[in-house]
Coordinates of C-alpha atoms in Angstrom, one line a residue:
M1 CA -0.7 -21.2 -13.8
S2 CA -1.7 -22.2 -17.3
I3 CA -5.0 -20.6 -18.3
N4 CA -6.4 -21.1 -21.8
K5 CA -9.9 -19.7 -21.4
V6 CA -11.5 -17.4 -18.8
V7 CA -15.0 -16.2 -18.3
L8 CA -15.1 -12.7 -17.0
A9 CA -17.9 -11.1 -15.0
Y10 CA -18.3 -8.1 -17.3
S11 CA -20.3 -4.8 -16.8
G12 CA -18.6 -2.6 -19.4
G13 CA -17.6 -0.3 -16.5
L14 CA -14.1 1.0 -15.8
D15 CA -12.6 -2.1 -14.1
T16 CA -14.0 -4.9 -16.3
S17 CA -13.3 -2.9 -19.5
I18 CA -9.6 -2.9 -18.8
I19 CA -9.5 -6.4 -17.5
I20 CA -10.1 -7.9 -20.9
P21 CA -6.9 -6.6 -22.6
W22 CA -5.0 -7.1 -19.3
L23 CA -6.0 -10.8 -19.2
K24 CA -5.0 -11.3 -22.8
E25 CA -1.6 -9.5 -22.3
N26 CA -0.7 -11.3 -19.0
Y27 CA -2.3 -14.8 -19.4
G28 CA -2.4 -15.1 -23.2
C29 CA -5.9 -16.6 -22.9
E30 CA -9.2 -16.4 -24.6
V31 CA -11.6 -14.1 -22.7
I32 CA -15.3 -14.7 -22.7
A33 CA -17.4 -11.9 -21.2
M34 CA -20.6 -12.4 -19.2
A35 CA -22.9 -9.6 -18.3
A36 CA -25.6 -10.3 -15.8
D37 CA -29.0 -8.6 -16.1
V38 CA -30.0 -8.0 -12.5
G39 CA -32.3 -5.1 -13.4
Q40 CA -29.8 -2.3 -13.8
G41 CA -31.7 -1.0 -16.9
V42 CA -31.6 -1.7 -20.6
E43 CA -29.4 1.3 -21.2
E44 CA -26.5 -0.5 -19.5
F45 CA -26.5 -3.1 -22.3
E46 CA -26.6 -0.8 -25.2
G47 CA -23.4 -1.3 -27.3
L48 CA -22.1 -3.7 -24.7
E49 CA -21.4 -6.6 -27.0
A50 CA -19.6 -4.3 -29.5
K51 CA -17.5 -2.9 -26.7
A52 CA -16.6 -6.3 -25.3
L53 CA -15.5 -7.6 -28.7
A54 CA -13.6 -4.4 -29.6
T55 CA -11.5 -4.7 -26.4
G56 CA -10.6 -8.3 -27.0
A57 CA -13.4 -10.6 -25.8
S58 CA -14.2 -13.6 -28.1
K59 CA -17.9 -13.4 -27.2
L60 CA -20.4 -11.9 -24.8
Y61 CA -23.2 -13.7 -22.9
I62 CA -26.0 -11.6 -21.3
A63 CA -27.6 -13.7 -18.5
D64 CA -31.0 -12.5 -17.5
I65 CA -31.2 -13.5 -13.8
K66 CA -33.7 -11.0 -12.5
D67 CA -36.3 -13.6 -11.6
E68 CA -33.7 -15.7 -9.9
L69 CA -32.4 -12.8 -8.0
V70 CA -35.8 -11.9 -6.6
C71 CA -37.2 -15.4 -5.9
D72 CA -34.0 -17.1 -4.6
F73 CA -32.2 -14.3 -2.9
I74 CA -34.3 -11.1 -2.3
W75 CA -37.4 -12.8 -0.9
P76 CA -35.6 -15.1 1.5
T77 CA -33.6 -12.1 2.8
L78 CA -36.8 -10.0 3.2
K79 CA -38.6 -12.8 5.0
A80 CA -35.7 -13.1 7.4
G81 CA -35.9 -9.4 8.1
A82 CA -32.1 -9.2 7.5
R83 CA -30.4 -5.8 7.6
Y84 CA -26.7 -5.2 7.9
E85 CA -26.2 -2.0 9.9
S86 CA -29.4 -0.5 8.3
Y87 CA -28.2 -1.5 4.9
L88 CA -30.7 -3.6 2.9
L89 CA -28.0 -5.8 1.3
G90 CA -28.6 -4.8 -2.3
T91 CA -25.1 -5.5 -3.6
S92 CA -24.5 -8.4 -1.2
F93 CA -27.3 -10.7 -2.3
A94 CA -26.8 -9.9 -6.0
R95 CA -23.3 -11.3 -6.1
P96 CA -24.0 -15.0 -5.5
P97 CA -26.5 -15.4 -8.5
I98 CA -24.0 -13.5 -10.7
A99 CA -21.2 -15.9 -9.6
R100 CA -23.5 -18.9 -10.2
A101 CA -24.3 -17.7 -13.7
L102 CA -20.5 -17.2 -14.3
V103 CA -19.8 -20.8 -13.1
E104 CA -22.5 -22.2 -15.4
I105 CA -21.1 -20.5 -18.5
A106 CA -17.5 -21.4 -17.6
R107 CA -18.6 -25.1 -17.5
K108 CA -20.5 -24.7 -20.7
E109 CA -17.5 -23.2 -22.4
G110 CA -14.9 -25.5 -20.9
A111 CA -13.1 -22.6 -19.3
D112 CA -10.2 -23.1 -16.9
A113 CA -11.0 -20.0 -14.8
I114 CA -13.4 -17.2 -14.0
A115 CA -12.4 -13.6 -13.4
H116 CA -13.9 -10.6 -11.6
G117 CA -13.1 -6.9 -11.3
C118 CA -13.5 -6.7 -7.5
T119 CA -10.8 -4.8 -5.6
G120 CA -8.7 -6.3 -2.8
K121 CA -10.3 -3.8 -0.4
G122 CA -13.9 -4.8 -1.1
N123 CA -16.5 -7.3 0.1
D124 CA -17.5 -8.4 -3.4
Q125 CA -14.3 -10.4 -4.0
V126 CA -15.3 -12.6 -1.1
R127 CA -18.9 -13.0 -2.3
F128 CA -17.8 -14.0 -5.8
E129 CA -15.1 -16.4 -4.7
L130 CA -17.0 -18.1 -1.8
T131 CA -19.8 -18.9 -4.3
A132 CA -17.3 -20.3 -6.8
Q133 CA -15.7 -22.4 -4.1
A134 CA -19.1 -23.8 -3.1
L135 CA -20.3 -24.5 -6.6
A136 CA -17.2 -25.2 -8.7
P137 CA -14.0 -25.7 -6.6
E138 CA -12.2 -27.0 -9.7
L139 CA -12.2 -23.5 -11.4
A140 CA -9.4 -21.1 -10.8
V141 CA -10.3 -17.5 -9.9
I142 CA -8.4 -14.6 -11.3
A143 CA -8.7 -11.3 -9.5
P144 CA -6.6 -8.7 -11.4
W145 CA -6.9 -6.0 -8.7
R146 CA -4.8 -8.4 -6.5
E147 CA -2.2 -8.9 -9.2
W148 CA -1.6 -5.9 -11.4
D149 CA 0.3 -2.7 -10.8
I150 CA -2.8 -0.5 -11.1
R151 CA -3.3 1.0 -7.6
S152 CA -6.2 3.5 -8.1
R153 CA -9.2 4.3 -10.2
E154 CA -7.1 7.1 -11.7
D155 CA -4.5 4.5 -12.8
A156 CA -7.3 2.4 -14.3
I157 CA -8.6 5.4 -16.3
A158 CA -5.0 6.0 -17.6
Y159 CA -4.8 2.4 -18.6
A160 CA -8.1 2.6 -20.5
E161 CA -7.0 5.8 -22.2
A162 CA -3.7 4.2 -23.3
H163 CA -5.5 1.2 -24.8
A164 CA -8.2 3.4 -26.5
I165 CA -11.0 1.9 -24.4
P166 CA -14.0 4.3 -24.3
L167 CA -15.4 5.1 -20.9
K168 CA -18.7 6.7 -19.7
I169 CA -16.9 8.3 -16.8
T170 CA -14.2 10.9 -16.2
R171 CA -11.8 11.6 -13.4
E172 CA -14.4 14.2 -12.1
T173 CA -17.4 11.9 -12.2
N174 CA -15.7 8.7 -11.1
Y175 CA -18.2 7.6 -8.3
S176 CA -18.1 3.9 -7.8
K177 CA -21.7 2.7 -8.4
D178 CA -23.6 -0.6 -8.3
R179 CA -27.1 -0.8 -9.6
N180 CA -29.6 -3.6 -9.7
L181 CA -33.3 -4.1 -9.4
W182 CA -33.2 -3.6 -5.7
H183 CA -30.9 -0.6 -5.2
L184 CA -28.2 1.8 -6.4
S185 CA -25.1 2.5 -4.3
H186 CA -22.6 5.4 -4.6
E187 CA -19.1 5.4 -3.2
G188 CA -15.9 7.4 -3.7
L189 CA -14.8 11.0 -4.4
D190 CA -16.2 13.4 -1.8
L191 CA -18.1 10.6 -0.1
E192 CA -14.9 9.2 1.2
D193 CA -14.8 11.9 3.8
P194 CA -17.6 11.3 6.3
A195 CA -17.5 15.0 7.2
N196 CA -18.9 15.9 3.7
E197 CA -22.6 16.2 3.1
P198 CA -23.6 14.3 0.0
D199 CA -24.7 16.3 -3.0
Y200 CA -28.0 14.6 -3.4
Q201 CA -28.9 16.8 -6.4
K202 CA -25.9 15.3 -8.2
L203 CA -26.1 11.8 -6.8
L204 CA -29.7 10.6 -6.8
E205 CA -30.9 8.6 -9.8
L206 CA -33.8 6.5 -8.5
G207 CA -35.7 9.3 -6.9
V208 CA -35.7 12.8 -5.5
T209 CA -34.9 14.4 -2.2
P210 CA -37.7 14.7 0.4
E211 CA -37.7 18.4 -0.1
A212 CA -38.5 17.9 -3.8
A213 CA -41.2 15.2 -3.2
P214 CA -44.9 16.0 -3.7
D215 CA -46.8 17.9 -1.0
E216 CA -49.5 15.3 -1.0
P217 CA -49.0 11.9 0.4
C218 CA -49.2 8.7 -1.6
Y219 CA -51.1 5.7 -0.3
L220 CA -50.7 2.1 -1.4
T221 CA -51.6 -1.4 -0.2
L222 CA -49.3 -4.4 -0.3
S223 CA -50.6 -8.0 -0.1
F224 CA -48.4 -10.8 1.3
E225 CA -48.7 -14.6 1.2
Q226 CA -46.5 -16.5 3.6
G227 CA -44.1 -13.5 3.8
I228 CA -43.8 -12.9 0.1
P229 CA -45.3 -9.7 -1.5
V230 CA -47.7 -10.8 -4.2
A231 CA -49.9 -7.8 -5.1
L232 CA -50.0 -4.0 -5.2
D233 CA -53.3 -2.3 -4.6
G234 CA -55.1 -5.6 -5.2
V235 CA -53.3 -6.3 -8.5
P236 CA -51.3 -9.5 -8.5
L237 CA -47.7 -8.9 -9.8
D238 CA -44.6 -10.9 -10.2
G239 CA -41.6 -10.0 -8.0
V240 CA -39.7 -8.1 -10.7
V241 CA -42.6 -5.9 -11.8
L242 CA -43.7 -5.3 -8.2
I243 CA -40.2 -4.0 -7.1
E244 CA -40.0 -1.8 -10.2
K245 CA -43.3 -0.2 -9.5
L246 CA -42.4 0.3 -5.8
N247 CA -39.1 1.9 -6.9
A248 CA -40.9 4.4 -9.0
L249 CA -43.5 5.2 -6.3
G250 CA -40.9 5.4 -3.5
G251 CA -38.4 7.3 -5.6
A252 CA -41.0 9.9 -6.6
N253 CA -41.7 10.5 -2.8
G254 CA -38.1 10.7 -1.7
V255 CA -38.1 7.4 0.0
G256 CA -35.3 5.0 0.7
T257 CA -32.0 7.0 0.6
I258 CA -29.5 6.4 3.4
D259 CA -26.0 7.8 4.1
L260 CA -24.1 5.0 5.8
V261 CA -20.7 4.3 7.3
E262 CA -20.5 0.5 7.4
N263 CA -18.0 -2.0 8.7
R264 CA -16.6 -4.0 5.8
L265 CA -15.8 -7.6 6.0
V266 CA -12.1 -6.9 5.3
G267 CA -11.8 -4.8 8.4
M268 CA -12.1 -1.1 7.4
K269 CA -15.0 1.3 7.6
S270 CA -16.5 2.6 4.3
R271 CA -19.0 5.3 3.5
G272 CA -21.7 5.0 0.9
V273 CA -25.0 6.5 -0.1
Y274 CA -27.7 3.8 -0.9
E275 CA -30.9 4.3 -2.8
T276 CA -33.4 1.5 -2.0
P277 CA -36.9 3.0 -2.5
G278 CA -38.9 -0.2 -3.2
G279 CA -37.0 -2.2 -0.7
S280 CA -37.6 0.3 2.1
I281 CA -41.3 0.1 1.4
L282 CA -41.3 -3.7 1.4
Y283 CA -39.3 -4.0 4.6
T284 CA -41.6 -1.6 6.4
A285 CA -44.7 -3.5 5.3
H286 CA -43.3 -6.9 6.0
D287 CA -42.2 -5.8 9.5
A288 CA -45.6 -4.4 10.2
L289 CA -47.5 -7.5 9.1
E290 CA -45.3 -9.7 11.4
T291 CA -46.3 -7.5 14.4
I292 CA -49.8 -9.0 14.2
T293 CA -49.1 -12.5 12.9
L294 CA -46.1 -13.6 15.0
D295 CA -46.2 -14.5 18.7
K296 CA -43.9 -12.6 21.1
E297 CA -41.3 -15.3 21.6
T298 CA -41.0 -16.2 17.9
A299 CA -40.8 -12.5 16.9
H300 CA -38.1 -11.7 19.5
F301 CA -36.0 -14.8 18.5
K302 CA -36.4 -14.0 14.9
Q303 CA -34.9 -10.5 15.4
T304 CA -31.8 -12.2 16.8
L305 CA -31.6 -14.6 13.9
A306 CA -32.0 -11.7 11.4
L307 CA -28.7 -10.3 12.6
K308 CA -26.9 -13.5 11.8
Y309 CA -28.7 -13.9 8.5
A310 CA -27.6 -10.4 7.5
D311 CA -24.0 -11.2 8.4
L312 CA -24.1 -14.4 6.3
V313 CA -25.5 -12.5 3.3
Y314 CA -23.1 -9.5 3.7
N315 CA -20.1 -11.8 4.1
G316 CA -20.8 -13.8 1.0
Q317 CA -21.7 -17.0 2.9
W318 CA -25.0 -17.7 1.0
Y319 CA -24.1 -21.3 0.0
T320 CA -23.5 -22.5 3.6
P321 CA -25.3 -25.1 5.7
L322 CA -26.1 -22.4 8.3
R323 CA -28.0 -20.2 5.8
T324 CA -30.0 -23.1 4.6
A325 CA -30.8 -24.1 8.2
L326 CA -31.9 -20.5 9.1
D327 CA -34.1 -20.5 6.0
A328 CA -35.9 -23.5 7.4
F329 CA -36.7 -21.6 10.6
V330 CA -37.7 -18.4 8.7
N331 CA -40.0 -20.3 6.3
D332 CA -41.8 -21.9 9.2
T333 CA -42.4 -18.5 10.8
Q334 CA -43.8 -17.1 7.6
K335 CA -46.6 -19.6 7.3
T336 CA -49.0 -17.1 9.0
V337 CA -47.4 -13.9 7.5
S338 CA -50.2 -13.3 5.1
G339 CA -52.5 -10.3 4.7
S340 CA -52.5 -6.7 3.6
V341 CA -50.6 -3.6 4.7
R342 CA -51.6 0.0 3.9
I343 CA -48.6 2.3 3.5
K344 CA -48.3 6.1 3.4
L345 CA -45.4 7.7 1.5
Y346 CA -44.7 11.3 2.3
K347 CA -41.5 13.3 1.8
G348 CA -39.0 10.6 2.5
N349 CA -41.1 8.8 5.1
V350 CA -42.6 5.3 4.9
T351 CA -45.4 4.9 7.4
T352 CA -47.7 2.0 8.1
V353 CA -51.3 3.2 8.4
G354 CA -53.2 -0.1 8.6
M355 CA -52.9 -3.9 8.4
T356 CA -55.1 -6.9 8.3
S357 CA -54.5 -10.7 8.3
P358 CA -56.6 -13.8 8.6
Y359 CA -54.0 -15.0 11.1
S360 CA -53.9 -11.8 13.2
L361 CA -53.1 -12.4 16.9
Y362 CA -54.4 -9.0 17.8
D363 CA -57.5 -9.4 20.0
V364 CA -59.5 -6.1 19.9
D365 CA -61.6 -7.2 22.9
M366 CA -58.6 -8.0 25.0
A367 CA -56.6 -4.9 24.1
S368 CA -59.5 -2.4 24.4
F369 CA -59.4 0.3 27.0
G370 CA -63.2 -0.1 27.2
E371 CA -65.1 -3.0 28.8
S372 CA -63.4 -6.2 27.8
A373 CA -63.0 -9.9 28.7
Y374 CA -59.7 -9.1 30.4
D375 CA -59.9 -9.6 34.1
H376 CA -57.7 -6.9 35.7
A377 CA -57.6 -8.8 39.0
D378 CA -55.5 -11.5 37.4
A379 CA -52.6 -9.0 37.2
K380 CA -52.0 -9.0 41.0
G381 CA -51.0 -12.7 41.1
F382 CA -48.9 -12.4 38.0
I383 CA -47.0 -9.4 39.4
N384 CA -46.4 -11.2 42.7
L385 CA -44.9 -14.2 41.0
F386 CA -43.0 -12.2 38.4
G387 CA -41.5 -10.0 41.2
L388 CA -40.9 -12.8 43.7
P389 CA -37.1 -13.0 43.0
L390 CA -36.8 -9.2 43.6
K391 CA -38.8 -9.5 46.9
I392 CA -36.6 -12.4 48.1
A393 CA -33.4 -10.6 47.2
A394 CA -34.5 -7.5 49.0
T395 CA -35.4 -9.5 52.1
V396 CA -32.1 -11.4 52.3
R397 CA -29.8 -8.5 51.4
K398 CA -30.9 -6.0 54.0
P399 CA -29.2 -2.6 54.0
E400 CA -26.2 -2.6 56.4

């Protein structure tokens, strides 16, 4: 395969740092680095251009796709109520917009291929490459972890040291992390054994443990319009700022950390610790608002759909006809999911303490235990009809 120019998804971390010299050594090509700003923090970009150029890249693009991530990927997933085995899909839905930016720059630069640092064991390789196939099937994809002789992160560190590539990690602090606006994940080292309790004092970066959270609860109110959160405590905010503020509030109150063994797409189980403080608050609030704005049959069917939606996101199948079709259903259900939800944060817990909506289906008069318009006598006929199959079966199948 003749490759003259490659655009690499670049973070400056261990894997992508060593990929630049490896590509030049093994393909003899020009390497353009692209770092996606998905809200991982400005400190992640400090010195990044100098490092990319020093290790052999011809240039570095920094693509700010935070708004795109929120509006085009996070909000649709939230509206769908999609969760993958309790995981709020933070890494999963961040990969398609990164891959899309990668494709756009590759076309701009006239590149022959794109490259990524995903391992052959992980889910991200699928997410990157399915997006590329959907958007730019003419581009080749280079995945060094599936080609080179490096077999472990220890090998990768040794390669970096041999090529004088500076790293922010050591063999002792070599957790595999992924951070964006929505979450921070931790994998590897002692977490690889599910019998080990995570050392949260060492791991947590977005918040504190419940034990270290304040002794007084924190209250907040979220406002939604057609399923999308638009304001915090009555103050309109765009999606990026809103999530940042909720991350800070949730983190300070020990909210949103889970220790999860999940089923990877490639067939194995993996264990990780996820910090998703703002996302946990938003999911709780959105779920609560749907309890008063969706009818029973729609709500129950939507729960079934949410499982499939989560699978599509997790499996990298964002750019598929099915996901688009599911969005059409979800968006129709969200036409009445508007209103406000009051939330209580206390020592790791997110609790709904009140909600209102102009589209609420909750009828206080009907539900009241006091005198109401509900006619109790109606229940007799309903029960007789509802139980009629049971009565017939019992009559026909008499005990022998």
